[in-house]
CSV table of N, CA, C and O in Angstrom, one decimal:
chain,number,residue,atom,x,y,z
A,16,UNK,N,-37.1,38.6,90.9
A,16,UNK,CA,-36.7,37.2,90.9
A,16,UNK,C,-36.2,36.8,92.3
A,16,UNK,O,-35.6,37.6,93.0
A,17,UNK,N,-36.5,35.4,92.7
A,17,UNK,CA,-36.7,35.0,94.0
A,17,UNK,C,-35.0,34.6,94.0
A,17,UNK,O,-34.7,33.8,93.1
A,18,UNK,N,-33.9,35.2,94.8
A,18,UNK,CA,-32.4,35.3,95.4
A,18,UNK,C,-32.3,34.9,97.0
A,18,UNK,O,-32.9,35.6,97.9
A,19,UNK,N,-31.6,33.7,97.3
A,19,UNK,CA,-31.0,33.1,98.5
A,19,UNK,C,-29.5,33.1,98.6
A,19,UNK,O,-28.9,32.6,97.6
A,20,UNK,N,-29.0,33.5,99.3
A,20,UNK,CA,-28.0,33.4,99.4
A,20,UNK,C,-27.2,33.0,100.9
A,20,UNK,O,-27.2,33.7,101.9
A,21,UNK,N,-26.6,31.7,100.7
A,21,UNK,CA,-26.5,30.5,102.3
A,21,UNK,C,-24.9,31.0,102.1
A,21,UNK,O,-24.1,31.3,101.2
A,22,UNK,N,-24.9,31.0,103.8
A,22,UNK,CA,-23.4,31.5,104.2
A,22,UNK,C,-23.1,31.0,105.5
A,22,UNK,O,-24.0,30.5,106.1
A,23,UNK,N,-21.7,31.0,106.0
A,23,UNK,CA,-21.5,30.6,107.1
A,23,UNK,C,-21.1,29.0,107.7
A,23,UNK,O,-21.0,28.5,108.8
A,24,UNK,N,-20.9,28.6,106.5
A,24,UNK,CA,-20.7,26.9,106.3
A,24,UNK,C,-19.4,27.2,106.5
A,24,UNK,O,-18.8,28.2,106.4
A,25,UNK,N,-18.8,25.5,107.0
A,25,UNK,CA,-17.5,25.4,107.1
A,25,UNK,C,-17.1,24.5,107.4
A,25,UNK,O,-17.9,23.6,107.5
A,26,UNK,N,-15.6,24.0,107.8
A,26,UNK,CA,-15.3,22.8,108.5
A,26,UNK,C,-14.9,22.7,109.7
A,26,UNK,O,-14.2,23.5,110.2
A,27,UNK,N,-15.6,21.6,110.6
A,27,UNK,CA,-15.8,21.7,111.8
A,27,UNK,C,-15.6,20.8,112.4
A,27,UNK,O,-15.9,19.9,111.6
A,28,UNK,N,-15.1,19.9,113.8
A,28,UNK,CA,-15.2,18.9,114.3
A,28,UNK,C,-16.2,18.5,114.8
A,28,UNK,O,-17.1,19.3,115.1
A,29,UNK,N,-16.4,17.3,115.1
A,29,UNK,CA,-17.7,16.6,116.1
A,29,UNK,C,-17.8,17.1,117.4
A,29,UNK,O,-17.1,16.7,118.4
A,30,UNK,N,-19.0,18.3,117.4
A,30,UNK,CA,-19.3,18.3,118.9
A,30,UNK,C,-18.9,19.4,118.7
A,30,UNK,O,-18.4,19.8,119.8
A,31,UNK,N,-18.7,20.6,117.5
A,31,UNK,CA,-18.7,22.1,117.2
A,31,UNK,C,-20.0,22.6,117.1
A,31,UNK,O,-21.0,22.1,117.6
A,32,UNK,N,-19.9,23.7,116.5
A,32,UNK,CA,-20.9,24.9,116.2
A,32,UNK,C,-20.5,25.5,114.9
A,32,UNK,O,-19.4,25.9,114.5
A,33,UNK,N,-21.8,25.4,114.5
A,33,UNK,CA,-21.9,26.4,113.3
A,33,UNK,C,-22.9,27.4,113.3
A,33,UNK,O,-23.9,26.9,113.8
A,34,UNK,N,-23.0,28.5,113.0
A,34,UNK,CA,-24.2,29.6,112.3
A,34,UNK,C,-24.4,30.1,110.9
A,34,UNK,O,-23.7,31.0,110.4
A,35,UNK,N,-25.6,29.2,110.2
A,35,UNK,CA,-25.6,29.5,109.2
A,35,UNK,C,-26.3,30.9,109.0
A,35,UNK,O,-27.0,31.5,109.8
A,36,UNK,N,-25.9,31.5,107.6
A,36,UNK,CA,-27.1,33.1,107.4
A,36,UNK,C,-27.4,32.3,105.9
A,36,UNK,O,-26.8,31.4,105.4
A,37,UNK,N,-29.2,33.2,105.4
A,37,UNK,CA,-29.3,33.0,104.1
A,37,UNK,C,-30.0,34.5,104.0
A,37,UNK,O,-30.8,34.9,104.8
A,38,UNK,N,-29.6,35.0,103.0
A,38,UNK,CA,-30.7,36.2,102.8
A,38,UNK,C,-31.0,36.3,101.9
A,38,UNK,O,-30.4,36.1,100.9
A,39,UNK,N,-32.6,36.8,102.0
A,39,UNK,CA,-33.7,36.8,100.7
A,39,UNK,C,-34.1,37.9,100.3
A,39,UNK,O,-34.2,38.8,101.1
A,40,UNK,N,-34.2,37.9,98.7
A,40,UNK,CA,-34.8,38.9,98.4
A,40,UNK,C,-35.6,38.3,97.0
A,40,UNK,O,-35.1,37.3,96.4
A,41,UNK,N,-36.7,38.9,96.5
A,41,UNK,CA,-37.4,38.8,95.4
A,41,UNK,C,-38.8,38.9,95.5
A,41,UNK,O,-39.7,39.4,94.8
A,42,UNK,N,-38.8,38.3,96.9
A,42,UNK,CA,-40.2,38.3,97.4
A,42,UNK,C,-40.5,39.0,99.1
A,42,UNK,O,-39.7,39.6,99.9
A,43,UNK,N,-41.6,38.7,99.1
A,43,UNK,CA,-42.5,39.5,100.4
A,43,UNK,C,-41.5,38.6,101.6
A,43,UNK,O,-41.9,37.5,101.8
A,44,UNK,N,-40.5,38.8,102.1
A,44,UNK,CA,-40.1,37.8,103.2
A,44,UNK,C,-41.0,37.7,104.4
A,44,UNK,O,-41.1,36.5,104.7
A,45,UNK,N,-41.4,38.2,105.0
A,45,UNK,CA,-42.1,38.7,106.0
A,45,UNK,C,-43.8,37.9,106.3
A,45,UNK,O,-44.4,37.9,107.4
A,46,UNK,N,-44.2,37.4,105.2
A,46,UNK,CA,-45.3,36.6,104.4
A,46,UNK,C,-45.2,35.1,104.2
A,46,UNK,O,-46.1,34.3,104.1
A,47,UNK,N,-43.5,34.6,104.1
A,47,UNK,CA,-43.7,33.6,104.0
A,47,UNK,C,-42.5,32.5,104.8
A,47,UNK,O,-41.3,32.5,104.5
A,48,UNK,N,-43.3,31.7,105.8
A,48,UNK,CA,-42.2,30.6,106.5
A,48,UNK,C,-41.3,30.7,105.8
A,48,UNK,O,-41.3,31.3,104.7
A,49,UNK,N,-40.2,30.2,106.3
A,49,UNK,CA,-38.9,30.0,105.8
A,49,UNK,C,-38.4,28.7,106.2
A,49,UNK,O,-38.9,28.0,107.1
A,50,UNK,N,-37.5,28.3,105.6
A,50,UNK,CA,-37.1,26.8,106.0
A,50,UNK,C,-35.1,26.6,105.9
A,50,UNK,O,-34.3,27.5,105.5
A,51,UNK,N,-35.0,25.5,106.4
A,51,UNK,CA,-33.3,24.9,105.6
A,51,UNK,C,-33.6,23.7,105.3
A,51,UNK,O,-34.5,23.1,105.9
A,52,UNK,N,-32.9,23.1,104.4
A,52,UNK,CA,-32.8,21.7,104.0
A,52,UNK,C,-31.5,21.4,103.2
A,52,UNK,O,-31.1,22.2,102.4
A,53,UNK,N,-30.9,20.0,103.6
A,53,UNK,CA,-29.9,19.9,103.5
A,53,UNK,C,-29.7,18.8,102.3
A,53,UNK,O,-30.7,18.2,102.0
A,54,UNK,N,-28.5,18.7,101.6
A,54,UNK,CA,-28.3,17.5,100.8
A,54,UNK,C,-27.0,16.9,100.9
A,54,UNK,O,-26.0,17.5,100.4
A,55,UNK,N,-26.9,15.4,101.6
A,55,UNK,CA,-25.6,14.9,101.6
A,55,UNK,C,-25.2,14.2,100.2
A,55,UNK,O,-26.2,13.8,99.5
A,56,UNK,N,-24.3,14.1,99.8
A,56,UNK,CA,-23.8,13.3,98.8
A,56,UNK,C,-24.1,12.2,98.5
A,56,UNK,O,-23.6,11.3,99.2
A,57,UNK,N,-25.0,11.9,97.3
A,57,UNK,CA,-25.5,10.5,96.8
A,57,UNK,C,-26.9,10.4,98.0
A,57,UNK,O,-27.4,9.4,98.4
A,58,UNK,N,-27.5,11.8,98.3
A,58,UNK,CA,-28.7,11.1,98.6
A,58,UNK,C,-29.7,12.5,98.5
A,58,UNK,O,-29.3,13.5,97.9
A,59,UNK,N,-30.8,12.3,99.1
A,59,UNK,CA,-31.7,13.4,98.3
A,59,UNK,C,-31.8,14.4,99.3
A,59,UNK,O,-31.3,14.2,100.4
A,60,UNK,N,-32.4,15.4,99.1
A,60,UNK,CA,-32.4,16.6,100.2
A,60,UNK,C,-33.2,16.4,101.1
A,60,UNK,O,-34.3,15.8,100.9
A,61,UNK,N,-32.9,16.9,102.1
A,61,UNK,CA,-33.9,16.3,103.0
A,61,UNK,C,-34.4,17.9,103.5
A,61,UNK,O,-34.0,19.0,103.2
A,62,UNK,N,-35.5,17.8,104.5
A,62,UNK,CA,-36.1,18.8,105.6
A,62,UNK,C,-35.1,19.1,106.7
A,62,UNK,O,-34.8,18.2,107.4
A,63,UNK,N,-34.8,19.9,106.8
A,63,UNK,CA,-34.2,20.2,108.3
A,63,UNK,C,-34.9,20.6,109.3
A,63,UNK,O,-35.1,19.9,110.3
A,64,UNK,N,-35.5,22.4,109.1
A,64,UNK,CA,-35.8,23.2,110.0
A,64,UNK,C,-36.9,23.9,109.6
A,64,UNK,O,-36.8,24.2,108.4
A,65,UNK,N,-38.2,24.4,110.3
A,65,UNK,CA,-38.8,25.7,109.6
A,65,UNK,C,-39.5,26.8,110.8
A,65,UNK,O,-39.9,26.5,111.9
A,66,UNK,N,-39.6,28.0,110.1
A,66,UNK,CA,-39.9,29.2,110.7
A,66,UNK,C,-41.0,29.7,110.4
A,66,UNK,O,-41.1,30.0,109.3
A,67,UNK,N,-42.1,29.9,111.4
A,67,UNK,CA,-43.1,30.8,110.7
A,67,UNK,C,-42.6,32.4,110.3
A,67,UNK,O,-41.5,33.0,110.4
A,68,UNK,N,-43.6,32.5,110.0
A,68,UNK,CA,-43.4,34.4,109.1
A,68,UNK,C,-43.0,35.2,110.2
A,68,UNK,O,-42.1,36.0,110.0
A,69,UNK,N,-43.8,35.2,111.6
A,69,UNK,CA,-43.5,36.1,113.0
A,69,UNK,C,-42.1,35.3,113.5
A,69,UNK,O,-41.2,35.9,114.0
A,70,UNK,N,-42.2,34.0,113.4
A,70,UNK,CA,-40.6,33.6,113.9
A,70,UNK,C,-41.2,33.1,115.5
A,70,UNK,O,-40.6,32.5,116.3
A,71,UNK,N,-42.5,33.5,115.6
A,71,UNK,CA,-43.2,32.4,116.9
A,71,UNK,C,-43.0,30.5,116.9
A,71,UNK,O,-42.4,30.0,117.8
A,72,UNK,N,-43.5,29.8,116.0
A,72,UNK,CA,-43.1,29.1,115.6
A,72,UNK,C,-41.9,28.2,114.9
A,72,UNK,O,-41.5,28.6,113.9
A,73,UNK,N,-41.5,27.2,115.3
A,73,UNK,CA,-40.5,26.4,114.8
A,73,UNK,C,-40.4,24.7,115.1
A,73,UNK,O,-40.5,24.2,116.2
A,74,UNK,N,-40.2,24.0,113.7
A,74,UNK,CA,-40.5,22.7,113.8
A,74,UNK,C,-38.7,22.5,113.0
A,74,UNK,O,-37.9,23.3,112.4
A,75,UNK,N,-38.8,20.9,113.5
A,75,UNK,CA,-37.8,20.8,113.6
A,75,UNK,C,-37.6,18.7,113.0
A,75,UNK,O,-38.0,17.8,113.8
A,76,UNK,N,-36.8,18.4,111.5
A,76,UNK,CA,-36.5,17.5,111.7
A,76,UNK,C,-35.9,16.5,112.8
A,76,UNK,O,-34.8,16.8,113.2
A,77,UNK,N,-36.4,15.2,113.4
A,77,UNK,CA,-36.2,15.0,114.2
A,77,UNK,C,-34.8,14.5,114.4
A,77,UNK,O,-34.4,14.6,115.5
A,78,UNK,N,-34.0,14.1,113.5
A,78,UNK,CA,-32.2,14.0,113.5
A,78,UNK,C,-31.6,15.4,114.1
A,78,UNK,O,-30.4,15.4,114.4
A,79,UNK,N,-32.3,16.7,114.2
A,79,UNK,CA,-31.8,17.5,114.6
A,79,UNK,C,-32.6,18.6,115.7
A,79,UNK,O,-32.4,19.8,116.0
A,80,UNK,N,-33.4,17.9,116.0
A,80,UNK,CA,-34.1,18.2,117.2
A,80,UNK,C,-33.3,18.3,118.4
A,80,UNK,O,-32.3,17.6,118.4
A,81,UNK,N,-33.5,19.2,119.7
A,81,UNK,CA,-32.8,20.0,120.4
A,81,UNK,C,-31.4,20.0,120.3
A,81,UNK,O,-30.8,19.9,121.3
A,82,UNK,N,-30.6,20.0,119.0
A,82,UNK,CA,-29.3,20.6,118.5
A,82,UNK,C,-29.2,21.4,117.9
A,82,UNK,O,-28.1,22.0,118.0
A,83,UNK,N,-30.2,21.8,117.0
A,83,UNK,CA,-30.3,22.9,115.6
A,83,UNK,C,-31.8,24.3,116.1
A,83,UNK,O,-32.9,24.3,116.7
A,84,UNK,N,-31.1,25.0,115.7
A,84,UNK,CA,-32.0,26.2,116.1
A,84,UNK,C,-31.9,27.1,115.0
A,84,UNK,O,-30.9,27.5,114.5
A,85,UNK,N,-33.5,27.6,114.7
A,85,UNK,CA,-33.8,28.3,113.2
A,85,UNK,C,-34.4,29.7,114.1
A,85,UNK,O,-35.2,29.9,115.1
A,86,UNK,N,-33.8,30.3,113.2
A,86,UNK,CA,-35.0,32.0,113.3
A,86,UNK,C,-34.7,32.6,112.2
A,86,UNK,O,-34.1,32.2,111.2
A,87,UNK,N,-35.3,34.1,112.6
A,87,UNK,CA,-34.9,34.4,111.3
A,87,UNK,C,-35.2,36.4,111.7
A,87,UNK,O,-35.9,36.9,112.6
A,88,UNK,N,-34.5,37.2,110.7
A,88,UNK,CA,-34.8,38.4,111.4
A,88,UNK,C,-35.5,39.3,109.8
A,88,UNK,O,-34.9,39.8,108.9
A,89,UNK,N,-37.3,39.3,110.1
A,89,UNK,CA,-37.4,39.7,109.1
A,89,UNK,C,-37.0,41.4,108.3
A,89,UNK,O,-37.3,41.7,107.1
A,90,UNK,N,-36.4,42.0,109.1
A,90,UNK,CA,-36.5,43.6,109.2
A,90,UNK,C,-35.3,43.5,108.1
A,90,UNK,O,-35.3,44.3,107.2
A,91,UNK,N,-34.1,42.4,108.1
A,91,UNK,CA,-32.8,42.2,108.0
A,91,UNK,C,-33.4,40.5,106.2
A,91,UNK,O,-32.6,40.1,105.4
A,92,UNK,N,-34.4,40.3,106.3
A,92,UNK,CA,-34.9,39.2,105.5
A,92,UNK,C,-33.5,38.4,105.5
A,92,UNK,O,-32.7,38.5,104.6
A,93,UNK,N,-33.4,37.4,106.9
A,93,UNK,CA,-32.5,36.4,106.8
A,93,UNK,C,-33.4,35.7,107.7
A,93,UNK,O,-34.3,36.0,108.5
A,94,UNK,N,-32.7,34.4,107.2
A,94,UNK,CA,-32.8,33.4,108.3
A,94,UNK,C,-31.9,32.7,108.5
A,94,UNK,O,-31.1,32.6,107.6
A,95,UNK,N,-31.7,32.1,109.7
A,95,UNK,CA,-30.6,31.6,110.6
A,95,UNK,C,-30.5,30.2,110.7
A,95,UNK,O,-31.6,29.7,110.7
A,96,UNK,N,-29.6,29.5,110.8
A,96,UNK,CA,-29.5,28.1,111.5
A,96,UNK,C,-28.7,27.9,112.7
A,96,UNK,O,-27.7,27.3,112.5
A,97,UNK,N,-28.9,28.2,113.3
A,97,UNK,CA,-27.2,27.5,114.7
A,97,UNK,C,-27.8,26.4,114.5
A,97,UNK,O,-29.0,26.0,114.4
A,98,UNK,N,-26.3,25.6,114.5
A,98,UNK,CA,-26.3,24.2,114.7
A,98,UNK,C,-25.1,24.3,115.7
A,98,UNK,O,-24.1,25.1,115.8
A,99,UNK,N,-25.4,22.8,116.8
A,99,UNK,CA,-24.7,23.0,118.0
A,99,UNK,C,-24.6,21.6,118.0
A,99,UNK,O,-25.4,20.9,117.4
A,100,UNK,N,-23.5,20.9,118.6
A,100,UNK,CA,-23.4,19.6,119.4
A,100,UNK,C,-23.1,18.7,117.5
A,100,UNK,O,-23.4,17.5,117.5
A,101,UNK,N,-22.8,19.1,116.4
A,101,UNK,CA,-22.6,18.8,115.0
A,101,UNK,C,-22.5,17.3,115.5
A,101,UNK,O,-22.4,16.8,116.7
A,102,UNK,N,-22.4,16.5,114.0
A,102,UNK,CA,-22.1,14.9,113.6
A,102,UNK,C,-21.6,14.9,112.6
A,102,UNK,O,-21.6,15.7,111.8
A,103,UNK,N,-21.2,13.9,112.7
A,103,UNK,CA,-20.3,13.7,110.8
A,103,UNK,C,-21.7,13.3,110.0
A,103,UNK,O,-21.7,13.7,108.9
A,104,UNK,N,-22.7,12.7,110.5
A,104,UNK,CA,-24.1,12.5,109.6
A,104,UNK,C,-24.8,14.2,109.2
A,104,UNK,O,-25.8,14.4,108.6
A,105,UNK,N,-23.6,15.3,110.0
A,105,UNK,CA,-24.7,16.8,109.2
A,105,UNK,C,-24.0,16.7,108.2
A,105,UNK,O,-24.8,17.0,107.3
A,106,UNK,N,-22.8,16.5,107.7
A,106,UNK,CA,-22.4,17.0,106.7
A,106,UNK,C,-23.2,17.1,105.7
A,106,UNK,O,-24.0,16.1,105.5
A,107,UNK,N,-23.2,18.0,105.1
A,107,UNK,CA,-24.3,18.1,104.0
A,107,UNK,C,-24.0,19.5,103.2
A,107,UNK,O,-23.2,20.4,103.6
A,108,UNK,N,-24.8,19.6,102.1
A,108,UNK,CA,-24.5,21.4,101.7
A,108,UNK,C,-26.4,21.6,101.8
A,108,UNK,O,-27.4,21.0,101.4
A,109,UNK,N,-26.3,23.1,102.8
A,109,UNK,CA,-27.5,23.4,103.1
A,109,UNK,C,-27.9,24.7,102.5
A,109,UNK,O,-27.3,25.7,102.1
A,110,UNK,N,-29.1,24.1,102.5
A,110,UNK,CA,-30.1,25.3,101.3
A,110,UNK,C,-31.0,26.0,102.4
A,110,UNK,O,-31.0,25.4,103.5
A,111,UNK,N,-31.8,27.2,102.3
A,111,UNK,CA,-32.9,28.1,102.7
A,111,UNK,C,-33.8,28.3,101.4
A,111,UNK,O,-33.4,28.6,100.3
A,112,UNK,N,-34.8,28.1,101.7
A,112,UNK,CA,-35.8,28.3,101.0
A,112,UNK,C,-37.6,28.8,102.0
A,112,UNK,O,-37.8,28.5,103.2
A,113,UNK,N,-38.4,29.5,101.2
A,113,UNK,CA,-39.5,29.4,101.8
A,113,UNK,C,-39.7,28.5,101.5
A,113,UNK,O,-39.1,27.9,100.7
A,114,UNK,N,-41.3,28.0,102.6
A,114,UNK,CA,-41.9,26.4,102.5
A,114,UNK,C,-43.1,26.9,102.6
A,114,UNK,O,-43.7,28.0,102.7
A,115,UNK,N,-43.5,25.6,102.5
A,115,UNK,CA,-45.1,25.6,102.7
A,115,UNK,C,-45.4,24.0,103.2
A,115,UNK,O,-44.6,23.0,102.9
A,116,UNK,N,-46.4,23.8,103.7
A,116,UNK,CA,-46.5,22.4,104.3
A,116,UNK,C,-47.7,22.0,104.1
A,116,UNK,O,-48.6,22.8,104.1
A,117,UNK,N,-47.9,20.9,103.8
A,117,UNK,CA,-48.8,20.2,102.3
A,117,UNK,C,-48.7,18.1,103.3
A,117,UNK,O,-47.8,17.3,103.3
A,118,UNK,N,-49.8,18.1,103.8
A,118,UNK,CA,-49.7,16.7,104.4
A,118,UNK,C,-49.4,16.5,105.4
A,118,UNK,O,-50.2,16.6,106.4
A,119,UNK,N,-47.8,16.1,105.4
A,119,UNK,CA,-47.1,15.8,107.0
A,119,UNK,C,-45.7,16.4,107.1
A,119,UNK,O,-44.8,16.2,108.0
A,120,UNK,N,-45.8,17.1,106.0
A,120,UNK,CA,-44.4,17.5,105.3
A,120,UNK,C,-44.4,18.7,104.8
A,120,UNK,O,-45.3,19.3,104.2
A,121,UNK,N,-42.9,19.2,105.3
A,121,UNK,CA,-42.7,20.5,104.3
A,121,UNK,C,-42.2,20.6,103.5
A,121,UNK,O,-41.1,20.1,103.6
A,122,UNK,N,-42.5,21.4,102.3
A,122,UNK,CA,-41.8,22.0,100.6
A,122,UNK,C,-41.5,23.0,100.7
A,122,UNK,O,-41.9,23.9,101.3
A,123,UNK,N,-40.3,22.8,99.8
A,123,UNK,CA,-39.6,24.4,99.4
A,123,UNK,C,-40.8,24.9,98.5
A,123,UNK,O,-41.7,24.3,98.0
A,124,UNK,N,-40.6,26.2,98.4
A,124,UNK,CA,-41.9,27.0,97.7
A,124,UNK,C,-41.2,27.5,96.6
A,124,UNK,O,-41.5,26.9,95.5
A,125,UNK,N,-40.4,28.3,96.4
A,125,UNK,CA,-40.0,28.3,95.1
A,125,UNK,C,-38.8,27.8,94.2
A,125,UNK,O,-37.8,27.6,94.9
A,126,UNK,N,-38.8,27.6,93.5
A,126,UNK,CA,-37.8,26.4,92.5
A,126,UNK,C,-36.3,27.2,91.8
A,126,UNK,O,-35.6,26.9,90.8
A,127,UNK,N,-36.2,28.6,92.8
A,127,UNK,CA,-35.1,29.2,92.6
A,127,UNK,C,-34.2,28.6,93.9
A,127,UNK,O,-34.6,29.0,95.0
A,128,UNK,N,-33.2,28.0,93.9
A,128,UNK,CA,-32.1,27.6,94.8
A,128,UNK,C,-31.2,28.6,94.9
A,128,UNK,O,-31.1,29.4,93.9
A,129,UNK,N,-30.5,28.9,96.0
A,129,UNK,CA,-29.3,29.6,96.3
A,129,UNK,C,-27.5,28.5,96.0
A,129,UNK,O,-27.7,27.2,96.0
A,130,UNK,N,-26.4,28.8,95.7
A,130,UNK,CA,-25.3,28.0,95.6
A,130,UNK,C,-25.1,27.1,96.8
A,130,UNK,O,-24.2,26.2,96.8
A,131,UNK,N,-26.0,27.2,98.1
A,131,UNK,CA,-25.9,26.9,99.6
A,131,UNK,C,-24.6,26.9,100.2
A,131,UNK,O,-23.6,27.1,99.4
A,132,UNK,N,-24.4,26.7,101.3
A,132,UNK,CA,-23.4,26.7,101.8
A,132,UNK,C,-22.7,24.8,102.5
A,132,UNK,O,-23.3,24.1,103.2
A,133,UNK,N,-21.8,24.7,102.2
A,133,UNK,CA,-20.7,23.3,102.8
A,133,UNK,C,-20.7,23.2,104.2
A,133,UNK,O,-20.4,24.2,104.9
A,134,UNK,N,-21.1,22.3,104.7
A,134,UNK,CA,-21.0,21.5,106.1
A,134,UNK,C,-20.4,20.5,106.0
A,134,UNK,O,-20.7,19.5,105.4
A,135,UNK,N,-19.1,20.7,106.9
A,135,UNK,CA,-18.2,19.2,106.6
A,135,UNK,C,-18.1,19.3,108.1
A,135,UNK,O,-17.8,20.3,108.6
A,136,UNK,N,-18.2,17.9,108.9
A,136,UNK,CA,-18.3,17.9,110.3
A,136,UNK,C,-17.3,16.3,110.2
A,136,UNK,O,-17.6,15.1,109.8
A,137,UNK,N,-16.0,16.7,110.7
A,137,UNK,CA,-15.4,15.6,110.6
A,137,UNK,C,-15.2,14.9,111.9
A,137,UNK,O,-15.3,15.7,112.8
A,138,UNK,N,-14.8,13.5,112.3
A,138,UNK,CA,-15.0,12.9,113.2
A,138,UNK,C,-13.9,12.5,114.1
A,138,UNK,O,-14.2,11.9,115.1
């Protein structure tokens, strides 16, 4: 059974740092992109970040473009977020999931969520 588990959230000022961890197990990690995506209150989840499987690649919602940085260490099956230079617009609670990208857009791949972890960036 596919297990996420988002850590490293917290409260922070405008113009902090955070490092998120999520670690996977259920499946092949190593096989499949990985992603974060966030959900602020009263609105829908959005795309953040994603990783290919080697971690050579990384695409990047453009609200968090050269601020947020994803990898991921497959030996260890986590993946990472640093978030740098924060806003009160990250607040959000952030999920990891594998993706897959389908259009112009990426999806979470499987429909097991982790509890995610709280991003409160106050101003």
């Amino acid at each position: 059974q596919v297990q996420l588990v988002e850590s490293g959230g917290g409260l922070v000022q405008a113009g902090g740092s955070l490092r998120l961890s999520c670690a996977a197990s259920g499946f092949t990690f190593s096989r499949d992109p990985m992603g974060w995506f966030r959900q602020a209150p009263g609105k829908e989840r959005e795309f953040v970040a994603a990783i290919s499987m080697s971690g050579g690649r990384t695409y990047y919602a453009d609200s968090v473009k050269g601020r947020f940085t994803i990898s991921r260490d497959n030996a260890k099956k986590t993946v990472y977020l640093q978030m740098n230079s924060l806003k009160p617009e990250d607040t959000a609670v952030y999920h990891c999931n594998a993706v897959h990208y389908s259009g112009t857009k990426y999806y979470p791949q499987y429909t097991n969520w982790g509890q995610g972890t709280q991003v409160t960036v106050s101003s």
